[in-house]
CSV table of C-alpha atoms and ligand atoms in Angstrom, one decimal:
chain,number,residue,atom,x,y,z
B,145,MET,CA,121.9,91.8,145.2
B,146,ASP,CA,121.2,88.1,144.7
B,147,ASN,CA,121.9,86.4,141.4
B,148,LEU,CA,118.4,86.5,140.2
B,149,GLN,CA,118.2,90.3,140.8
B,150,GLU,CA,121.5,90.8,139.1
B,151,ILE,CA,120.4,88.8,136.0
B,152,LYS,CA,117.2,90.9,135.9
B,153,ALA,CA,119.3,94.1,136.1
B,154,TYR,CA,121.5,92.9,133.3
B,155,ALA,CA,118.4,91.9,131.2
B,156,THR,CA,117.0,95.4,131.7
B,157,THR,CA,120.3,97.0,130.6
B,158,LEU,CA,120.3,94.8,127.5
B,159,SER,CA,116.6,95.5,126.9
B,160,LEU,CA,115.8,91.8,127.2
B,161,VAL,CA,112.3,92.5,128.5
B,162,HIS,CA,110.9,89.0,128.0
B,163,THR,CA,113.9,87.3,129.7
B,164,LYS,CA,113.5,89.7,132.6
B,165,ASN,CA,109.8,89.1,133.0
B,166,GLU,CA,109.9,85.3,132.4
B,167,LEU,CA,113.2,84.6,134.3
B,168,GLU,CA,111.8,82.6,137.2
B,169,GLN,CA,109.6,80.5,134.8
B,170,LEU,CA,112.5,79.8,132.4
B,171,ILE,CA,114.7,78.7,135.3
B,172,HIS,CA,112.0,76.7,136.9
B,173,GLU,CA,111.4,74.8,133.6
B,174,ALA,CA,115.1,74.2,133.0
B,175,GLU,CA,115.5,72.8,136.6
B,176,SER,CA,112.4,70.5,136.3
B,177,LYS,CA,113.4,69.2,132.9
B,178,GLU,CA,117.1,69.0,133.9
B,179,ILE,CA,118.3,70.5,130.6
B,180,SER,CA,121.9,71.3,129.8
B,181,TYR,CA,123.6,74.8,130.1
B,182,THR,CA,123.7,74.9,126.3
B,183,GLU,CA,120.1,74.1,126.0
B,184,PHE,CA,119.1,76.6,128.6
B,185,LEU,CA,121.0,79.5,127.0
B,186,CYS,CA,119.6,78.5,123.7
B,187,LYS,CA,116.1,78.5,125.2
B,188,VAL,CA,116.5,81.9,126.9
B,189,LEU,CA,117.8,83.7,123.8
B,190,GLY,CA,115.4,81.8,121.5
B,191,SER,CA,112.3,82.8,123.5
B,192,GLU,CA,113.5,86.5,123.7
B,193,ILE,CA,113.7,86.5,119.9
B,194,LYS,CA,110.4,84.8,119.4
B,195,HIS,CA,108.7,87.3,121.8
B,196,ARG,CA,110.2,90.3,119.9
B,197,GLN,CA,109.1,88.8,116.5
B,198,ASP,CA,105.6,88.3,117.8
B,199,LYS,CA,105.5,91.9,119.2
B,200,ALA,CA,106.7,93.3,115.9
B,201,LYS,CA,104.1,91.3,114.0
B,202,GLU,CA,101.3,92.6,116.3
B,203,ARG,CA,102.6,96.1,115.8
B,204,ARG,CA,102.7,95.7,112.0
B,205,ILE,CA,99.1,94.4,112.0
B,206,LYS,CA,97.9,97.3,114.2
B,207,GLU,CA,99.7,99.9,112.2
B,208,ALA,CA,98.3,98.6,108.9
B,209,GLY,CA,94.9,99.9,110.0
B,210,PHE,CA,92.7,97.0,108.8
B,211,PRO,CA,89.0,97.7,109.6
B,212,TYR,CA,88.6,94.0,110.7
B,213,PRO,CA,90.6,90.8,110.4
B,214,LYS,CA,90.2,88.5,107.3
B,215,TYR,CA,92.2,85.4,106.6
B,216,LEU,CA,93.2,83.6,103.4
B,217,LYS,CA,92.3,80.3,105.1
B,218,ASP,CA,88.7,81.4,105.3
B,219,PHE,CA,88.5,82.4,101.6
B,220,ASP,CA,86.2,79.8,100.0
B,221,LEU,CA,87.3,79.0,96.5
B,222,ASN,CA,84.2,77.0,95.8
B,223,PHE,CA,82.2,80.2,96.2
B,224,CYS,CA,84.7,82.4,94.3
B,225,GLN,CA,85.2,80.7,90.9
B,226,SER,CA,87.3,83.6,89.5
B,227,ILE,CA,90.5,82.5,91.2
B,228,THR,CA,92.2,79.1,91.0
B,229,ARG,CA,93.8,77.4,94.0
B,230,LYS,CA,97.1,77.8,92.2
B,231,GLN,CA,96.6,81.6,91.8
B,232,LEU,CA,95.6,81.9,95.4
B,233,ASN,CA,98.7,80.0,96.5
B,234,GLN,CA,100.9,82.2,94.3
B,235,LEU,CA,99.3,85.3,95.8
B,236,SER,CA,99.8,84.1,99.3
B,237,GLU,CA,103.5,83.4,98.7
B,238,LEU,CA,103.9,87.2,98.4
B,239,ASN,CA,106.8,87.1,96.0
B,240,TRP,CA,104.9,89.7,94.0
B,241,ILE,CA,105.5,92.2,96.8
B,242,ASP,CA,109.3,91.7,96.4
B,243,GLY,CA,108.9,92.2,92.7
B,244,ILE,CA,106.8,95.3,93.3
B,245,TYR,CA,103.8,94.1,91.4
B,246,ASN,CA,100.3,95.5,91.8
B,247,LEU,CA,97.0,93.7,92.1
B,248,ILE,CA,93.7,95.0,90.9
B,249,LEU,CA,90.6,93.2,92.2
B,250,SER,CA,87.5,94.3,90.4
B,251,GLY,CA,83.9,93.1,90.5
B,252,PRO,CA,80.4,93.8,91.9
B,253,PRO,CA,79.6,94.1,95.6
B,254,GLY,CA,80.0,91.1,97.9
B,255,VAL,CA,82.2,88.9,95.7
B,256,GLY,CA,85.1,89.0,98.2
B,257,LYS,CA,87.4,91.8,97.0
B,258,THR,CA,87.9,93.4,100.4
B,259,HIS,CA,88.2,90.0,102.1
B,260,LEU,CA,91.0,89.0,99.7
B,261,ALA,CA,92.7,92.4,99.9
B,262,ILE,CA,92.7,92.4,103.7
B,263,ALA,CA,93.7,88.7,104.0
B,264,LEU,CA,96.7,89.3,101.7
B,265,GLY,CA,97.6,92.4,103.7
B,266,TYR,CA,97.4,90.3,106.9
B,267,GLN,CA,99.6,87.6,105.4
B,268,ALA,CA,102.1,90.2,104.4
B,269,CYS,CA,102.2,91.6,107.9
B,270,GLU,CA,102.7,88.1,109.3
B,271,ASN,CA,105.7,87.7,106.9
B,272,GLY,CA,107.4,90.9,107.9
B,273,TYR,CA,106.2,93.4,105.3
B,274,ARG,CA,104.9,96.8,106.2
B,275,VAL,CA,101.3,97.3,105.1
B,276,SER,CA,98.9,100.2,105.0
B,277,TYR,CA,95.2,99.7,104.4
B,278,THR,CA,92.9,102.6,103.5
B,279,THR,CA,89.6,103.1,101.7
B,280,MET,CA,89.8,105.5,98.7
B,281,GLN,CA,87.6,107.9,100.6
B,282,SER,CA,89.8,108.1,103.6
B,283,LEU,CA,92.9,108.3,101.4
B,284,MET,CA,91.5,111.3,99.6
B,285,GLN,CA,90.8,112.9,103.0
B,286,VAL,CA,94.4,112.2,104.1
B,287,LEU,CA,95.9,113.5,100.8
B,288,ARG,CA,93.9,116.7,101.0
B,289,THR,CA,94.9,117.4,104.6
B,290,CYS,CA,98.4,116.1,105.0
B,291,GLU,CA,100.0,119.5,104.8
B,292,ILE,CA,97.9,120.9,107.6
B,293,ASP,CA,97.0,117.9,109.8
B,294,ARG,CA,99.5,116.0,111.8
B,295,ARG,CA,97.6,112.7,111.8
B,296,SER,CA,97.2,112.8,108.0
B,297,LYS,CA,100.9,113.6,107.7
B,298,ALA,CA,101.8,110.6,109.9
B,299,LYS,CA,99.5,108.4,107.8
B,300,MET,CA,101.2,109.5,104.6
B,301,ASN,CA,104.6,108.9,106.0
B,302,ARG,CA,103.4,105.4,107.0
B,303,ILE,CA,102.2,104.8,103.4
B,304,TYR,CA,105.5,105.9,101.9
B,305,LYS,CA,107.3,103.5,104.1
B,306,SER,CA,105.0,100.6,103.3
B,307,ASN,CA,105.9,97.6,101.2
B,308,LEU,CA,102.2,97.2,100.3
B,309,LEU,CA,99.4,99.7,100.1
B,310,VAL,CA,95.8,98.5,100.0
B,311,VAL,CA,93.3,101.0,98.5
B,312,ASP,CA,89.8,99.6,99.0
B,313,GLU,CA,86.6,100.8,97.3
B,314,VAL,CA,88.1,102.8,94.4
B,315,GLY,CA,85.3,104.1,92.2
B,316,TYR,CA,82.5,103.9,94.7
B,317,LEU,CA,82.3,107.7,95.1
B,318,PRO,CA,83.2,110.3,92.5
B,319,ILE,CA,86.3,112.4,93.3
B,320,THR,CA,87.2,115.9,92.5
B,321,SER,CA,89.8,116.8,89.9
B,322,THR,CA,92.2,118.0,92.7
B,323,GLU,CA,91.8,114.6,94.5
B,324,GLY,CA,92.3,112.8,91.2
B,325,ASN,CA,95.5,114.7,90.6
B,326,LEU,CA,96.7,113.9,94.2
B,327,PHE,CA,95.9,110.2,93.6
B,328,PHE,CA,97.9,110.3,90.4
B,329,GLN,CA,100.9,111.9,92.2
B,330,LEU,CA,100.8,109.3,94.9
B,331,ILE,CA,100.6,106.4,92.4
B,332,SER,CA,103.5,107.9,90.5
B,333,GLU,CA,105.6,108.3,93.7
B,334,LEU,CA,104.9,104.8,94.9
B,335,GLN,CA,105.8,103.3,91.5
B,336,GLU,CA,108.8,100.9,91.7
B,337,GLN,CA,108.8,101.2,95.5
B,338,THR,CA,105.5,99.9,96.9
B,339,SER,CA,103.1,97.3,95.8
B,340,ILE,CA,99.5,98.4,95.6
B,341,ILE,CA,96.3,96.4,95.8
B,342,ILE,CA,93.2,98.2,94.4
B,343,THR,CA,89.7,96.9,94.9
B,344,THR,CA,87.2,98.5,92.6
B,345,ASN,CA,83.6,98.0,91.3
B,346,LYS,CA,84.5,99.8,88.1
B,347,GLY,CA,85.9,98.4,84.9
B,348,PHE,CA,88.9,100.3,83.4
B,349,GLU,CA,86.7,101.9,80.8
B,350,GLU,CA,84.6,103.5,83.7
B,351,TRP,CA,87.6,105.1,85.4
B,352,ALA,CA,87.4,108.1,83.1
B,353,GLU,CA,83.9,108.7,84.3
B,354,PHE,CA,84.4,108.5,88.1
B,355,LEU,CA,87.7,110.6,87.8
B,356,ASP,CA,85.8,112.9,85.4
B,357,ASP,CA,89.0,113.1,83.4
B,358,ALA,CA,89.9,110.6,80.6
B,359,ALA,CA,93.6,111.7,80.3
B,360,LEU,CA,94.1,111.3,84.1
B,361,ALA,CA,92.4,107.9,84.2
B,362,THR,CA,94.6,106.7,81.4
B,363,ALA,CA,97.7,108.0,83.1
B,364,ILE,CA,96.8,106.4,86.5
B,365,LEU,CA,95.9,103.1,84.9
B,366,ASP,CA,99.0,103.1,82.8
B,367,ARG,CA,101.2,103.4,85.9
B,368,LEU,CA,99.1,100.9,87.9
B,369,SER,CA,99.0,98.3,85.1
B,370,TYR,CA,102.6,98.2,84.1
B,371,ARG,CA,103.6,95.5,86.6
B,372,CYS,CA,100.2,94.2,87.6
B,373,ASP,CA,97.8,91.3,87.7
B,374,ARG,CA,94.1,92.0,87.4
B,375,ILE,CA,91.5,89.6,88.8
B,376,GLN,CA,88.0,90.1,87.6
B,377,MET,CA,85.9,88.7,90.4
B,378,SER,CA,82.4,87.9,89.1
B,379,GLY,CA,79.6,85.8,90.5
B,380,LYS,CA,77.0,86.2,93.2
B,381,SER,CA,77.3,88.3,96.3
B,382,TYR,CA,78.5,86.2,99.2
B,383,ARG,CA,76.5,88.4,101.5
B,384,LEU,CA,73.3,87.8,99.7
B,385,GLU,CA,73.9,84.1,99.3
B,386,ASN,CA,74.8,83.7,103.0
B,387,ARG,CA,72.5,86.2,104.4
B,388,LYS,CA,72.1,85.9,108.2
B,389,SER,CA,69.0,86.9,110.0
B,390,PHE,CA,68.2,87.0,113.7
B,391,LEU,CA,64.5,86.3,113.5
B,392,ASN,CA,63.3,82.7,113.9
B,393,LYS,CA,62.5,80.6,110.9
B,394,GLY,CA,59.0,81.1,109.6
B,395,ASP,CA,59.1,84.8,110.5
B,396,LEU,CA,58.6,87.4,107.9
B,397,ALA,CA,62.3,88.1,107.4
B,398,ASP,CA,62.9,84.7,105.8
B,399,GLU,CA,60.6,85.6,103.0
B,400,ILE,CA,62.5,88.7,102.1
Z,761,ADP,P1,83.4,93.1,98.4
Z,761,ADP,O1,84.5,93.8,98.9
Z,761,ADP,O2,83.6,92.4,97.0
Z,761,ADP,O3,82.1,93.9,98.3
Z,761,ADP,P2,83.6,91.5,100.8
Z,761,ADP,O4,85.0,91.0,100.6
Z,761,ADP,O5,83.4,92.6,101.7
Z,761,ADP,O6,83.0,91.9,99.3
Z,761,ADP,O7,82.7,90.2,101.1
Z,761,ADP,C1,81.5,90.3,101.8
Z,761,ADP,C2,81.4,89.3,102.9
Z,761,ADP,O8,81.4,88.0,102.3
Z,761,ADP,C3,82.6,89.3,103.8
Z,761,ADP,O9,82.2,89.0,105.1
Z,761,ADP,C4,83.5,88.2,103.3
Z,761,ADP,O10,84.3,87.7,104.3
Z,761,ADP,C5,82.5,87.2,102.7
Z,761,ADP,N1,83.1,86.6,101.5
Z,761,ADP,C6,83.0,87.0,100.2
Z,761,ADP,N2,83.6,86.1,99.4
Z,761,ADP,C7,84.0,85.1,100.1
Z,761,ADP,C8,84.6,83.9,99.8
Z,761,ADP,N3,84.9,83.5,98.6
Z,761,ADP,N4,84.9,83.0,100.9
Z,761,ADP,C9,84.5,83.4,102.1
Z,761,ADP,N5,83.9,84.5,102.5
Z,761,ADP,C10,83.6,85.4,101.5
Z,762,MG,MG1,84.6,95.8,99.6
């Protein structure tokens, strides 16, 4: 076995996958730049670590289950007047996840609740936190079936292990009293262990109505609100203000 093959065999034994795959390139670069032994070793180990970190980040983002990517850098504060630059910076620093604070984003459709929730979730994944995204509707389905369905069980296990749970679209559809109770149990179990972002189109006073149970609504909101910031996002719908059409100007669609 020549040296190169021997190194590759060692790398395999040590699970240094990136080093094994990139060995020729790493050596070639080192030779052409005439770097020292110290620099070379530093580069090999450094690139293996970087590769592992990138992979882990990708895995966290995939496992979070976001419906599509959204980024904080694309969130236009000129359009959304309900949040200051300072607040957005504080949110993006993510200390509130370490402190296990919750965040409730409420407001009418199109004001950026989901965008902000996903973007914060993304940022959290990038920074090493485990995140789970779900809509309320899909969470209810998972809670109802987790005793009998392996996929639901796996999703719940993932939620329990998360640092941050995003529950999108709370209050859009009415839920049954069994579902309401399961939601309450989940919120209670996650208390002091997982941060939760809720997006909702309902004011607190309307939760009793969509849960069809005033006492349950109070109990859930009591737990959610204990360590929590609430951002009331008002204003116009970004979708309506930035409506895109595919017909040429002058066509009927522009007059809608
Ligand atoms: P909501 O969840 O409040 O109904 P979304 O977050 O889904 O609204 O926003 C609707 C669309 O408008 C999305 O494509 C989102 O990226 C965009 N959007 C909303 N608010 C903003 C904003 N302040 N800056 C940039 N894009 C925005
Ligand atoms: Mg939404």
